[in-house]
Coordinates of C-alpha atoms in Angstrom, one line a residue:
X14 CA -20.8 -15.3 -8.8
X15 CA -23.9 -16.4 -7.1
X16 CA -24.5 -15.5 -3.6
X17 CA -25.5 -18.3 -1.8
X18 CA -26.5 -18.3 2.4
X19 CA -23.2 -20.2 3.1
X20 CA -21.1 -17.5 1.1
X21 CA -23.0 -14.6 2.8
X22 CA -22.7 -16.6 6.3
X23 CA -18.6 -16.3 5.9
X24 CA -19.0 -12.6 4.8
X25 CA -21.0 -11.5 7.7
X26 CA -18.8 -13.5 10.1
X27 CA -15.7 -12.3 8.8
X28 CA -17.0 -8.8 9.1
X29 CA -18.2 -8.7 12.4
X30 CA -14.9 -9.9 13.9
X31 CA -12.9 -7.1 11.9
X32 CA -15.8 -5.1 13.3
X33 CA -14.4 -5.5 17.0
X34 CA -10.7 -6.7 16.0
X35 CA -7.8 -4.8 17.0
X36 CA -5.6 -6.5 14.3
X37 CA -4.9 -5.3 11.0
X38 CA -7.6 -6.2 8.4
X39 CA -5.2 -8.3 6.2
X40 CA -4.2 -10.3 9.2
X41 CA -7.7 -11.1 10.3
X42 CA -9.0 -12.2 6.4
X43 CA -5.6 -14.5 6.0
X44 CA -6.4 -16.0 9.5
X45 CA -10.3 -16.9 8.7
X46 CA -9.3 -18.0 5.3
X47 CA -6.8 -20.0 7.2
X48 CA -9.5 -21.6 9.5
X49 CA -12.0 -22.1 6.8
X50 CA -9.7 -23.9 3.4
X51 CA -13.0 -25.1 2.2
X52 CA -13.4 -21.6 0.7
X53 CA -12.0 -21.8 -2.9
X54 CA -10.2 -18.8 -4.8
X55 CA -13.1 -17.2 -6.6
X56 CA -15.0 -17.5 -2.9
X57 CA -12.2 -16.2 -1.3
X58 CA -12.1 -13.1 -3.8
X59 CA -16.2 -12.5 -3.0
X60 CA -16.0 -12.4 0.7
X61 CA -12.7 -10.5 0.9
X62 CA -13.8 -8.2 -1.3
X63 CA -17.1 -7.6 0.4
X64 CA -15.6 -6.8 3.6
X65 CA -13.5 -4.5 2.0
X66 CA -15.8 -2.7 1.0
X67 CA -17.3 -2.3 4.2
X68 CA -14.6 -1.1 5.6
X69 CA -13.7 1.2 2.7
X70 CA -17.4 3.0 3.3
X71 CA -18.4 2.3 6.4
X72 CA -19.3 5.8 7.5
X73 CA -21.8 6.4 4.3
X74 CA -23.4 2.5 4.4
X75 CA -24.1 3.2 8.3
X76 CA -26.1 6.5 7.2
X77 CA -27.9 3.7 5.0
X78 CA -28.6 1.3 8.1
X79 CA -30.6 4.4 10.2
X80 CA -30.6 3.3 14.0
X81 CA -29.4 -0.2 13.2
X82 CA -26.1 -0.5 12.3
X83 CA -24.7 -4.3 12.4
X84 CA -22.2 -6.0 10.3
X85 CA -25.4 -8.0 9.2
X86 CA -27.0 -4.8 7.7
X87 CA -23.5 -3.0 7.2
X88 CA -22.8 -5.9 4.6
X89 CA -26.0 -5.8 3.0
X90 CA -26.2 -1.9 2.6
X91 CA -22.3 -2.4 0.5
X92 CA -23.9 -5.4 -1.8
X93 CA -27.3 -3.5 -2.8
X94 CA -25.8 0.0 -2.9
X95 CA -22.4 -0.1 -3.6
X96 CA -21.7 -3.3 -5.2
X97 CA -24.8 -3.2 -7.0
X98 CA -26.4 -6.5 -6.5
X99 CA -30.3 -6.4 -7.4
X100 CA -32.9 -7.9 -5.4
X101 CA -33.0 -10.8 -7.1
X102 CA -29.1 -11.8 -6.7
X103 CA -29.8 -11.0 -2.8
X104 CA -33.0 -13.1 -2.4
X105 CA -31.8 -15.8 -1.3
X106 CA -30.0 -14.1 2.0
X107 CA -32.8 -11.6 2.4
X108 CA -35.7 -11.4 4.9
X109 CA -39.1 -9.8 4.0
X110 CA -38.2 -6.9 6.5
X111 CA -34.6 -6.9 5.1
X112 CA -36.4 -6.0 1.7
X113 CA -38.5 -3.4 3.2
X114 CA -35.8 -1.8 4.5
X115 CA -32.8 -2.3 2.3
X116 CA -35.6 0.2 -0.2
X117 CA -35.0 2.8 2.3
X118 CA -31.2 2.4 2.3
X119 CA -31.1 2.5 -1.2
X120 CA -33.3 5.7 -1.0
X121 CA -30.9 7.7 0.9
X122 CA -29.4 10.4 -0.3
X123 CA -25.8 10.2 -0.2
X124 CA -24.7 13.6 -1.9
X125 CA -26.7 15.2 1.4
X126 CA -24.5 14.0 4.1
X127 CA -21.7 15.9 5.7
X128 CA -18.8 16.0 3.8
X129 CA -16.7 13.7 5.7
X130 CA -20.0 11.2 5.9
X131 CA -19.9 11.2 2.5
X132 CA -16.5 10.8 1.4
X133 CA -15.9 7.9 4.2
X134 CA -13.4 9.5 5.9
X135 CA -12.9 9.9 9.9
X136 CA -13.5 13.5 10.6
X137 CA -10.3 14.3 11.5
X138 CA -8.3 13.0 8.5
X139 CA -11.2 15.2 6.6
X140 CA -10.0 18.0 8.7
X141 CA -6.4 17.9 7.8
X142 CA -7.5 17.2 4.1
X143 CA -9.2 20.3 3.6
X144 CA -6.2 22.6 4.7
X145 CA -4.5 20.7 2.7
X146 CA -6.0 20.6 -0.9
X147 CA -9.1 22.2 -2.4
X148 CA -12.6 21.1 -1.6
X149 CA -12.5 19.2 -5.6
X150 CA -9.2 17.7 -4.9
X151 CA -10.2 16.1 -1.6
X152 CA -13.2 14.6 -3.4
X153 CA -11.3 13.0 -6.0
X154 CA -8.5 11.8 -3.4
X155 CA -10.7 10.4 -1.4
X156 CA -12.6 8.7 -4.0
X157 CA -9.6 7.2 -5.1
X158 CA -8.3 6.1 -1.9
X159 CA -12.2 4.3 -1.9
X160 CA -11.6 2.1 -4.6
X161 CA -10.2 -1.4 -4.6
X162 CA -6.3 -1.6 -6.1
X163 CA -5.4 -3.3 -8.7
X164 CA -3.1 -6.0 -8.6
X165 CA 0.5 -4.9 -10.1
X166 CA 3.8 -7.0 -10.5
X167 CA 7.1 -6.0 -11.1
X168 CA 9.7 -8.0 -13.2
X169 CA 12.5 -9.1 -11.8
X170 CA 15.3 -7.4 -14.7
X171 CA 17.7 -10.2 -13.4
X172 CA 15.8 -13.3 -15.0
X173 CA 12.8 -11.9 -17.2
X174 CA 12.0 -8.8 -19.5
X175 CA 8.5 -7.1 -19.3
X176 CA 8.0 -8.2 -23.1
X177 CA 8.5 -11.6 -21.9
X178 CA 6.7 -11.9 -18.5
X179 CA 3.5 -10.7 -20.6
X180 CA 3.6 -12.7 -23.2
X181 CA 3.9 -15.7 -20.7
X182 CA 1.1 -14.0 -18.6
X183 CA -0.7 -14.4 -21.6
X184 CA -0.4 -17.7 -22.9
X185 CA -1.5 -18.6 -18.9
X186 CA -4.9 -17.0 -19.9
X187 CA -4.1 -14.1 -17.4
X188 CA -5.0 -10.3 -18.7
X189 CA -2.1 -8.0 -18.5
X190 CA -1.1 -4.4 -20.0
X191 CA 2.2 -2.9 -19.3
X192 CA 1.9 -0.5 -16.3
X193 CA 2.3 3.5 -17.5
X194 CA 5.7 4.3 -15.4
X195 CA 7.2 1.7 -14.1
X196 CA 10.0 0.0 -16.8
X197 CA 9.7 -3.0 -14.9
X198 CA 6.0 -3.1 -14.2
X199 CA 3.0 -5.1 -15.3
X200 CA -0.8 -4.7 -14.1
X201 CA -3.3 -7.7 -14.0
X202 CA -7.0 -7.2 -15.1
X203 CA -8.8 -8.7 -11.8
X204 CA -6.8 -11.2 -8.9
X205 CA -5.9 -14.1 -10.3
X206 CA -3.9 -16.7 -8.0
X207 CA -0.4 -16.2 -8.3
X208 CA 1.6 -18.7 -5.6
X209 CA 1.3 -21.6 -7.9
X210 CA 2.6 -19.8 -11.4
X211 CA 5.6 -20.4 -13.2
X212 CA 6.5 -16.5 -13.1
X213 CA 6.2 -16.1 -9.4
X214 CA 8.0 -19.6 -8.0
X215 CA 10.9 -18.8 -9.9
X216 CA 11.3 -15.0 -9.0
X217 CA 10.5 -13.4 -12.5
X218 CA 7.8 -11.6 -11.2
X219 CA 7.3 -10.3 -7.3
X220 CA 3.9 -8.4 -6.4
X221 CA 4.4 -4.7 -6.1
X222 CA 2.6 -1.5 -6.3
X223 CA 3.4 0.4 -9.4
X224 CA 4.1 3.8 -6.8
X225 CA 6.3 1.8 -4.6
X226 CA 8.5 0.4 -8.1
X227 CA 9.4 3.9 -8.7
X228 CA 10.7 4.4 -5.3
X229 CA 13.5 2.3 -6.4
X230 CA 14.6 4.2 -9.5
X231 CA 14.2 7.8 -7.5
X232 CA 17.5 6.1 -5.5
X233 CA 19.2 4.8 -8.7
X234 CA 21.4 2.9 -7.3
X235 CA 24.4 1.2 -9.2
X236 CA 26.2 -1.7 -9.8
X237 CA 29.2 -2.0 -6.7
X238 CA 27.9 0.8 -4.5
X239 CA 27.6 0.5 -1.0
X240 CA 23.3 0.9 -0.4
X241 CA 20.8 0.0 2.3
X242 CA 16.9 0.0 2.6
X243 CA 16.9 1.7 5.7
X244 CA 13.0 -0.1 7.0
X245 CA 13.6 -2.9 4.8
X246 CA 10.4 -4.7 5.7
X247 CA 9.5 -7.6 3.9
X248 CA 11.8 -6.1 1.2
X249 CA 9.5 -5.5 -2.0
X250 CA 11.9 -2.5 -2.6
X251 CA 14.8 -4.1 -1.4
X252 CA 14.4 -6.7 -4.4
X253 CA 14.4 -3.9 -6.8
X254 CA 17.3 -2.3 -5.3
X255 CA 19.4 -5.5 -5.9
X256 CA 18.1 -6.1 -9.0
X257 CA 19.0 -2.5 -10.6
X258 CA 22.3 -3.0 -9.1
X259 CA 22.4 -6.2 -10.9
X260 CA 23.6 -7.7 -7.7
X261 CA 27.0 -6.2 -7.4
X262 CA 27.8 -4.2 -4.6
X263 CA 26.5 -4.5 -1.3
X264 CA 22.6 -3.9 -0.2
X265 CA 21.7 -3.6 3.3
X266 CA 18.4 -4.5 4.2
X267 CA 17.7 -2.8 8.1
X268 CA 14.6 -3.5 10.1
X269 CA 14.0 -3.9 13.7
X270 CA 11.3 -6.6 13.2
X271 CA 12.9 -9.9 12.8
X272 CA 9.3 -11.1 11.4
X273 CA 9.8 -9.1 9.0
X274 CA 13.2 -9.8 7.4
X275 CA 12.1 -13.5 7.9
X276 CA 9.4 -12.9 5.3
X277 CA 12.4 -11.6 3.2
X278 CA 14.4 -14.9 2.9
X279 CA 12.0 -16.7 0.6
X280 CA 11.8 -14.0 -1.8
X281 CA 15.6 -13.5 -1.4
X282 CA 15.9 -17.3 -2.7
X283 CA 13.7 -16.8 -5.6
X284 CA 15.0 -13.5 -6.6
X285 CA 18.8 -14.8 -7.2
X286 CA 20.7 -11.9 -6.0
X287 CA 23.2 -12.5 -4.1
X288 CA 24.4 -8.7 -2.6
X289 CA 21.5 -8.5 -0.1
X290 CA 22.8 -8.2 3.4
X291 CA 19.5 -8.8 6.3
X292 CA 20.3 -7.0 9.3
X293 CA 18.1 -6.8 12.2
X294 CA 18.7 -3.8 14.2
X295 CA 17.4 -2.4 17.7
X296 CA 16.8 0.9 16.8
X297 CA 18.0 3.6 14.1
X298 CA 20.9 4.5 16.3
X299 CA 22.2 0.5 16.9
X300 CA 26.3 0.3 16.7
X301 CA 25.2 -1.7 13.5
X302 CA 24.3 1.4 11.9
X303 CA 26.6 3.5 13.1
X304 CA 29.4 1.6 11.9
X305 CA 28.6 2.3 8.5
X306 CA 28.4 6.2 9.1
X307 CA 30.0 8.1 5.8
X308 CA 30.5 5.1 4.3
X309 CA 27.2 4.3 1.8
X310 CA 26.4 5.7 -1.5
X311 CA 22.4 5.7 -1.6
X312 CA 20.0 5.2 1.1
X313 CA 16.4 4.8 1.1
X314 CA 14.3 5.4 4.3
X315 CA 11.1 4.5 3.4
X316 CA 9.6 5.1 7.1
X317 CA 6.9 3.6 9.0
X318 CA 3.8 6.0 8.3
X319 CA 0.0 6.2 9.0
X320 CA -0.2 4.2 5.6
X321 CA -3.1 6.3 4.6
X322 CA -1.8 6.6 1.2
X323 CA -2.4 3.1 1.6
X324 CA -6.7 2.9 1.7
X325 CA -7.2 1.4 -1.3
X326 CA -5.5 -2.0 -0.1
X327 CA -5.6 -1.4 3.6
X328 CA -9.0 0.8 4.3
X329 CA -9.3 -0.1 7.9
X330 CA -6.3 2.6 8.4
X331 CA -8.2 4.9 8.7
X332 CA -10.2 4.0 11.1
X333 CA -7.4 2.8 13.5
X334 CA -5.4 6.0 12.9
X335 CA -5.7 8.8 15.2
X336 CA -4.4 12.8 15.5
X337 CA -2.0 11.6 18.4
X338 CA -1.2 8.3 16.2
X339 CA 0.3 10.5 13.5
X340 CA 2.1 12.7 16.0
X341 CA 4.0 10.0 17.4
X342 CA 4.8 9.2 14.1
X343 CA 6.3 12.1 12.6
X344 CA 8.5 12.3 15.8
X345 CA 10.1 8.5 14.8
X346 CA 10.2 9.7 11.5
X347 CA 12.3 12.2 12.2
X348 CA 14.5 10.4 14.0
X349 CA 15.1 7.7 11.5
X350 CA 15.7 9.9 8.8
X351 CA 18.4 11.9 10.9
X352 CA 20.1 8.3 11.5
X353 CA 20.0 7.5 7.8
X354 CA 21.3 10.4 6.8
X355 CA 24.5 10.1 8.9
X356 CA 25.4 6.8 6.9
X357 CA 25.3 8.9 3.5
X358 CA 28.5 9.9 2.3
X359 CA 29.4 13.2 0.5
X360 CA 28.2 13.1 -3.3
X361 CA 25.3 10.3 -1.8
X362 CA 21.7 10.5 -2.0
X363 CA 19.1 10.1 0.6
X364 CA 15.7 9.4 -0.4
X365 CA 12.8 10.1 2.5
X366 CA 9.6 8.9 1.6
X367 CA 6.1 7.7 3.3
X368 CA 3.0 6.1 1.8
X369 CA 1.2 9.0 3.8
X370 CA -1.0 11.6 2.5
X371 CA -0.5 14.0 5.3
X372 CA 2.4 17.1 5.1
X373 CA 2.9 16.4 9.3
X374 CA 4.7 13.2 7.6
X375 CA 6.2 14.7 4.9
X376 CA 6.9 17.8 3.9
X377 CA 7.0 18.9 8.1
X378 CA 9.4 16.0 8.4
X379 CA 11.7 16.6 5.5
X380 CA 12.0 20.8 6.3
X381 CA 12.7 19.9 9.7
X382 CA 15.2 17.4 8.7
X383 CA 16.9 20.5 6.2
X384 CA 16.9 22.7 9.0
X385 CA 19.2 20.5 11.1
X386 CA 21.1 19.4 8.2
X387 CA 22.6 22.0 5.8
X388 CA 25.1 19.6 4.2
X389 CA 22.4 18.1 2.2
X390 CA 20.0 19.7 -0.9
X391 CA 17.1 18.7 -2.8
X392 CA 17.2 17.0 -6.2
X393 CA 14.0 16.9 -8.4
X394 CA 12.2 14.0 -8.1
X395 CA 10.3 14.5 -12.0
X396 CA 13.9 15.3 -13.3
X397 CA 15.7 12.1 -11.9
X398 CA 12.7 9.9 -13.3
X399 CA 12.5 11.8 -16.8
X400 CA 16.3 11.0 -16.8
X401 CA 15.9 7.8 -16.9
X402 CA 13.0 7.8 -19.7
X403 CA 9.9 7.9 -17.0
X404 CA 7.8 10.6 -17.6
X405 CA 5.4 11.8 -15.6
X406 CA 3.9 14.4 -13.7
X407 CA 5.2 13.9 -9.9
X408 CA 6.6 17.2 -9.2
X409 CA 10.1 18.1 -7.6
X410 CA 9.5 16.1 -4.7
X411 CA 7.5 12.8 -5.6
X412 CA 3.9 13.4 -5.0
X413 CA 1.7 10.5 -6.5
X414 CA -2.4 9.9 -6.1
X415 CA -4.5 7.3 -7.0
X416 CA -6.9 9.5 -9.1
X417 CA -4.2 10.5 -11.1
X418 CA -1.9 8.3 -11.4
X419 CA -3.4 4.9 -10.3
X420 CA -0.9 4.0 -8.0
X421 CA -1.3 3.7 -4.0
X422 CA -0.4 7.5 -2.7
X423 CA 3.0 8.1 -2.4
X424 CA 5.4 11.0 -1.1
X425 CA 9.3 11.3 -1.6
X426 CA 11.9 13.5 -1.0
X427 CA 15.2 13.2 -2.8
X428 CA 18.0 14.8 -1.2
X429 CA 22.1 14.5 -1.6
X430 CA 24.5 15.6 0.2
X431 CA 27.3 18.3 -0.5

């Protein structure tokens, strides 16, 4: 694409409000993009993309800009040096002084910054990452975490096969390879439009990350058992769910945001299913819950988390995330996962898992939870998915990285009680 002023304009604007925003990154594009429809899809793509990146490497690119770090030089630094745009594709946006100095930036020597400079990564979370793994597996995370996703659907088993979604995928001139893992999951070659396709206005296909697919089959649940998506959210995974019961049974959906389950609805209509039971709740300890207590076969508790498993998609995280952020959440995490637990009856499974990279919101949460709870015992997370014909390398409790495995990082615990 050529970069014209007028394209670069919207880039630089857009980045200096998520610059000073206290909103999510996703919420501020969708809202500019909102306010400026002129922008068409492959425009749309450019500037998102760009400020993504600036957010994914902001700590290296302001090493670039010296003693002058605006959005305006921030954005310029992530074209020339990490986009690779020459000089020529940036003329038209660059001043002679720009030029000068965008030679410097490009001079800088990136492998001698600290660590955490480096890798793009607050110096805290660096912290906590090098307790955590070795010095080469922190690299390699993080330089996963730095890369844009790709876009992966899932098919929905109740109206489409995979065989079928990608031969349709194909004939719409859209590139598509079977994801490795997921049975039901498809990955696109770049990030084509999909609100106006066949596939995705009927409810064949849904967008979901290939990590978050497998979620569904670590639960396993089956057709007329009693289930419930414990922090249903928009219900991505609460889709699946229905759809491997084949809609039989009954599927709670629980979240305390009504937002949320409203986003739900519309992809409820489309899906078909007809099990799924929305329930807004006040807390993880509202009479709705408790009502149910000993009475469900398989619950998932996927629970709010720092999302830092999450960078590749949503890389202002970690910049908004703090030590005493994460604290407060391991404390709620605890506490949901305790509720859930109590709706599981004996012979049930309980699966606890986070899109977090840190153990304070796993493994800390889940041996805390074992401590309390002796009637429940760990099943192995590789086993459950290699009995059901998925193989690969997870471990006993689901461990999943986007340099291995090209998903979004993702952690689970499957546990069942006695």
């Amino acid at each position: 694409m050529r970069l014209t002023t007028a394209l670069f304009h919207h880039a630089e604007t857009l980045l200096a409000e998520l610059l000073r925003s206290s909103f999510p990154a996703d919420l501020v594009v969708s809202n500019y993009f909102r306010q400026h429809r002129e922008l068409g899809h492959a425009d749309r793509g450019f500037v998102a993309e760009a400020v993504f990146t600036v957010l994914r490497r902001k700590r290296s690119l302001s090493a670039r800009c010296a003693d002058e770090v605006t959005s305006r030089r921030l954005l310029l630094a992530s074209l020339a040096c990490v986009q690779g745009m020459n000089r020529r594709e940036l003329d038209a946006v660059l001043t002679e002084a720009e030029r000068k100095w965008l030679a410097h930036a490009k001079a800088v020597k990136v492998d001698e910054l600290p660590p955490a400079v480096r890798l793009d990564l607050p110096d805290w979370l660096h912290a906590l990452l090098t307790v955590q793994f070795a010095a080469d597996d922190v690299e390699q995370l993080a330089a996963g975490l730095n890369q844009p996703a790709p876009l992966d659907l899932r098919v929905n088993s109740l109206k489409a096969t995979r065989h079928d979604v990608l031969a349709r995928l194909l004939a719409d001139g859209l590139a598509a390879d079977a994801c490795p893992y997921s049975p039901l999951g498809i990955r696109l070659v770049g990030k084509p439009a999909l609100s106006k396709n066949a596939l995705f206005i009927d409810g064949r296909i849904e967008v979901q990350d290939e990590g978050s697919q497998l979620l569904g089959f670590l639960l396993q649940p089956r057709r007329g058992e009693m289930v419930a998506d414990f922090c249903a959210g928009a219900g991505g995974k609460t889709l699946l769910l229905g759809a491997l019961m084949r809609s039989q049974g009954r599927l709670y959906a629980f979240d305390v945001a009504e937002r949320r389950l409203a986003r739900l609805k519309p992809r409820l209509a489309r899906s078909g299913l007809s099990n799924v039971y929305p329930v807004r709740i006040e807390s993880e300890r509202d009479i709705k819950v408790r009502r149910l207590a000993g009475k469900l076969d398989r619950v998932l508790v996927d629970a709010p988390c720092s999302g830092l498993g999450t960078l590749r998609r949503n890389p202002d995280l970690k910049w908004r995330q703090t030590p005493e952020s994460v604290a407060e959440l391991s404390a709620k995490q605890g506490a949901i996962l305790s509720a859930a637990a109590s709706l599981v009856k004996p012979g049930g499974r309980l699966v606890y898992a986070t899109c977090s990279v840190l153990d304070a919101e796993n493994d800390a949460v889940v041996a805390a939870f074992l401590a309390q709870h002796g009637e429940f015992v760990v099943r192995s997370a590789q086993e459950i998915l290699a009995n059901q014909e998925i193989a690969i390398d997870c471990g006993e409790r689901l461990r999943l990285w986007p340099h291995r495995h090209g998903t979004d990082a993702f952690y689970a615990a499957i546990m069942e009680r006695k």
